[in-house]
Amino acid sequence: MPEIRIEEGDITRLDVDAIVNAANSTLLGGGGVDGAIHRAAGPQLKAHCAGLGGCPTGEARITPGFNLPARYVIHTVGPVWRGGNDNEPDLLESCYRQSLGLAAEHDCRSVAFPAISCGVYGYPLEQAAAVAVSTVQHFLQSHEQPATVLLCCFGDAVASAYRQALEAG
Ligand code: APR
């Protein structure tokens, strides 16, 4: 039975098959978790991403993990929060669903997500956590892989919002 776990800490250190990056549409790196993943993966990641032609909001692209412990990085572009009436929930759900689809297609048994859009992009934590948990639960009802999904939380506030969403789910 696939499982969903809350994992607190730095996603770049997780020894999982794939980590998900909260990227921007250029896929050429940035701050936050995007910056941390590019720093840990090394310059080959940016060079590889430069050949992908970017990624629209709500979609995902997969690359090797290079110097990371993870075999793959799945880059997804979350929505910028604009008040909640600009299709943000559907776009965020699409990020999780498309990232899980790529993980399953690449036989990943384990995948870790950061709290997509909850930093620079300003998505309210509780609402984002509810979308994340419900989308992952729904996907795992009809897929055997990935067997383990880690929701990697950077800090107590994020972890508590995700725990609440998991308990309510
Ligand atoms: N490990 C796990 N989570 C992390 C890490 C890390 N090393 N660093 C940051 N986070 C968390 C943040 O605390 C936040 O909860 O990732 C979540 C997402 O925040 P951001 O990285 O700011 O991503 P997002 O809100 O989706 O904004 C994306 O920021 O860095 C730029 O290039 C990126 O333009 C894009 C935008």
Short mmCIF file of C-alpha atoms in Angstrom, two decimals, residues 2-106:
data_model
loop_
_atom_site.label_atom_id
_atom_site.label_comp_id
_atom_site.label_asym_id
_atom_site.label_seq_id
_atom_site.Cartn_x
_atom_site.Cartn_y
_atom_site.Cartn_z
CA PRO A 2 1.64 3.30 -1.04
CA GLU A 3 2.31 5.66 1.85
CA ILE A 4 2.51 9.44 2.35
CA ARG A 5 4.94 10.70 4.99
CA ILE A 6 5.83 14.12 6.35
CA GLU A 7 9.61 14.60 6.32
CA GLU A 8 11.13 17.71 7.93
CA GLY A 9 14.40 19.10 6.62
CA ASP A 10 16.42 19.85 3.50
CA ILE A 11 15.06 18.04 0.43
CA THR A 12 18.50 18.04 -1.23
CA ARG A 13 19.74 15.55 1.35
CA LEU A 14 17.00 12.98 0.88
CA ASP A 15 18.11 9.64 -0.55
CA VAL A 16 15.01 9.05 -2.65
CA ASP A 17 14.54 8.17 -6.33
CA ALA A 18 13.27 11.65 -7.19
CA ILE A 19 12.99 15.04 -5.55
CA VAL A 20 10.61 17.65 -6.89
CA ASN A 21 11.85 21.18 -7.48
CA ALA A 22 9.60 24.24 -7.10
CA ALA A 23 11.04 25.89 -10.19
CA ASN A 24 10.17 28.87 -12.33
CA SER A 25 9.18 28.70 -15.97
CA THR A 26 12.74 29.24 -17.23
CA LEU A 27 13.99 26.13 -15.35
CA LEU A 28 17.31 27.99 -14.99
CA GLY A 29 17.31 28.15 -11.19
CA GLY A 30 16.41 30.81 -8.66
CA GLY A 31 16.19 31.16 -4.90
CA GLY A 32 14.47 29.02 -2.28
CA VAL A 33 14.37 25.29 -2.86
CA ASP A 34 15.20 25.87 -6.56
CA GLY A 35 18.49 27.48 -5.57
CA ALA A 36 19.26 24.78 -3.01
CA ILE A 37 18.66 21.98 -5.51
CA HIS A 38 20.79 23.60 -8.22
CA ARG A 39 23.62 24.23 -5.74
CA ALA A 40 23.55 20.63 -4.54
CA ALA A 41 23.15 19.09 -8.02
CA GLY A 42 25.97 21.14 -9.50
CA PRO A 43 26.29 23.16 -12.74
CA GLN A 44 25.38 20.21 -14.98
CA LEU A 45 21.75 20.56 -13.85
CA LYS A 46 21.41 24.10 -15.20
CA ALA A 47 23.22 23.14 -18.39
CA HIS A 48 20.80 20.23 -18.88
CA CYS A 49 17.75 22.41 -18.09
CA ALA A 50 18.90 25.04 -20.58
CA GLY A 51 18.11 22.53 -23.34
CA LEU A 52 14.52 21.89 -22.18
CA GLY A 53 12.97 25.13 -23.42
CA GLY A 54 11.34 26.05 -20.12
CA CYS A 55 8.15 24.73 -18.50
CA PRO A 56 4.65 26.28 -18.29
CA THR A 57 2.98 26.73 -14.89
CA GLY A 58 1.30 23.52 -13.77
CA GLU A 59 3.53 21.25 -15.85
CA ALA A 60 6.60 19.21 -14.92
CA ARG A 61 9.89 18.10 -16.51
CA ILE A 62 12.32 15.40 -15.34
CA THR A 63 16.12 15.56 -15.36
CA PRO A 64 18.97 13.53 -13.86
CA GLY A 65 19.91 14.43 -10.28
CA PHE A 66 23.64 14.76 -11.09
CA ASN A 67 25.47 15.33 -7.73
CA LEU A 68 22.30 14.89 -5.65
CA PRO A 69 21.60 11.66 -3.74
CA ALA A 70 18.33 11.50 -5.72
CA ARG A 71 18.47 9.84 -9.13
CA TYR A 72 16.09 12.38 -10.67
CA VAL A 73 14.87 15.94 -10.21
CA ILE A 74 11.30 16.61 -11.30
CA HIS A 75 10.96 20.33 -11.95
CA THR A 76 7.47 21.75 -11.68
CA VAL A 77 6.28 25.34 -11.85
CA GLY A 78 3.70 26.24 -9.25
CA PRO A 79 1.18 29.07 -9.57
CA VAL A 80 1.87 32.48 -8.09
CA TRP A 81 -0.87 33.19 -5.51
CA ARG A 82 -3.08 36.01 -6.80
CA GLY A 83 -5.94 35.72 -4.32
CA GLY A 84 -7.28 32.30 -5.31
CA ASN A 85 -9.49 33.20 -8.26
CA ASP A 86 -6.89 32.79 -10.97
CA ASN A 87 -7.01 29.00 -11.29
CA GLU A 88 -4.33 28.59 -8.60
CA PRO A 89 -5.81 25.44 -6.98
CA ASP A 90 -6.12 23.61 -10.33
CA LEU A 91 -2.61 24.63 -11.38
CA LEU A 92 -1.14 23.50 -8.05
CA GLU A 93 -3.01 20.19 -8.28
CA SER A 94 -1.63 19.76 -11.79
CA CYS A 95 1.93 20.27 -10.47
CA TYR A 96 1.53 17.39 -8.01
CA ARG A 97 -0.32 15.14 -10.45
CA GLN A 98 2.09 15.67 -13.36
CA SER A 99 5.13 15.25 -11.09
CA LEU A 100 3.73 11.97 -9.73
CA GLY A 101 3.01 10.83 -13.28
CA LEU A 102 6.64 11.42 -14.31
CA ALA A 103 7.85 9.64 -11.17
CA ALA A 104 5.65 6.63 -11.97
CA GLU A 105 6.75 6.60 -15.63
CA HIS A 106 10.38 6.48 -14.48
#
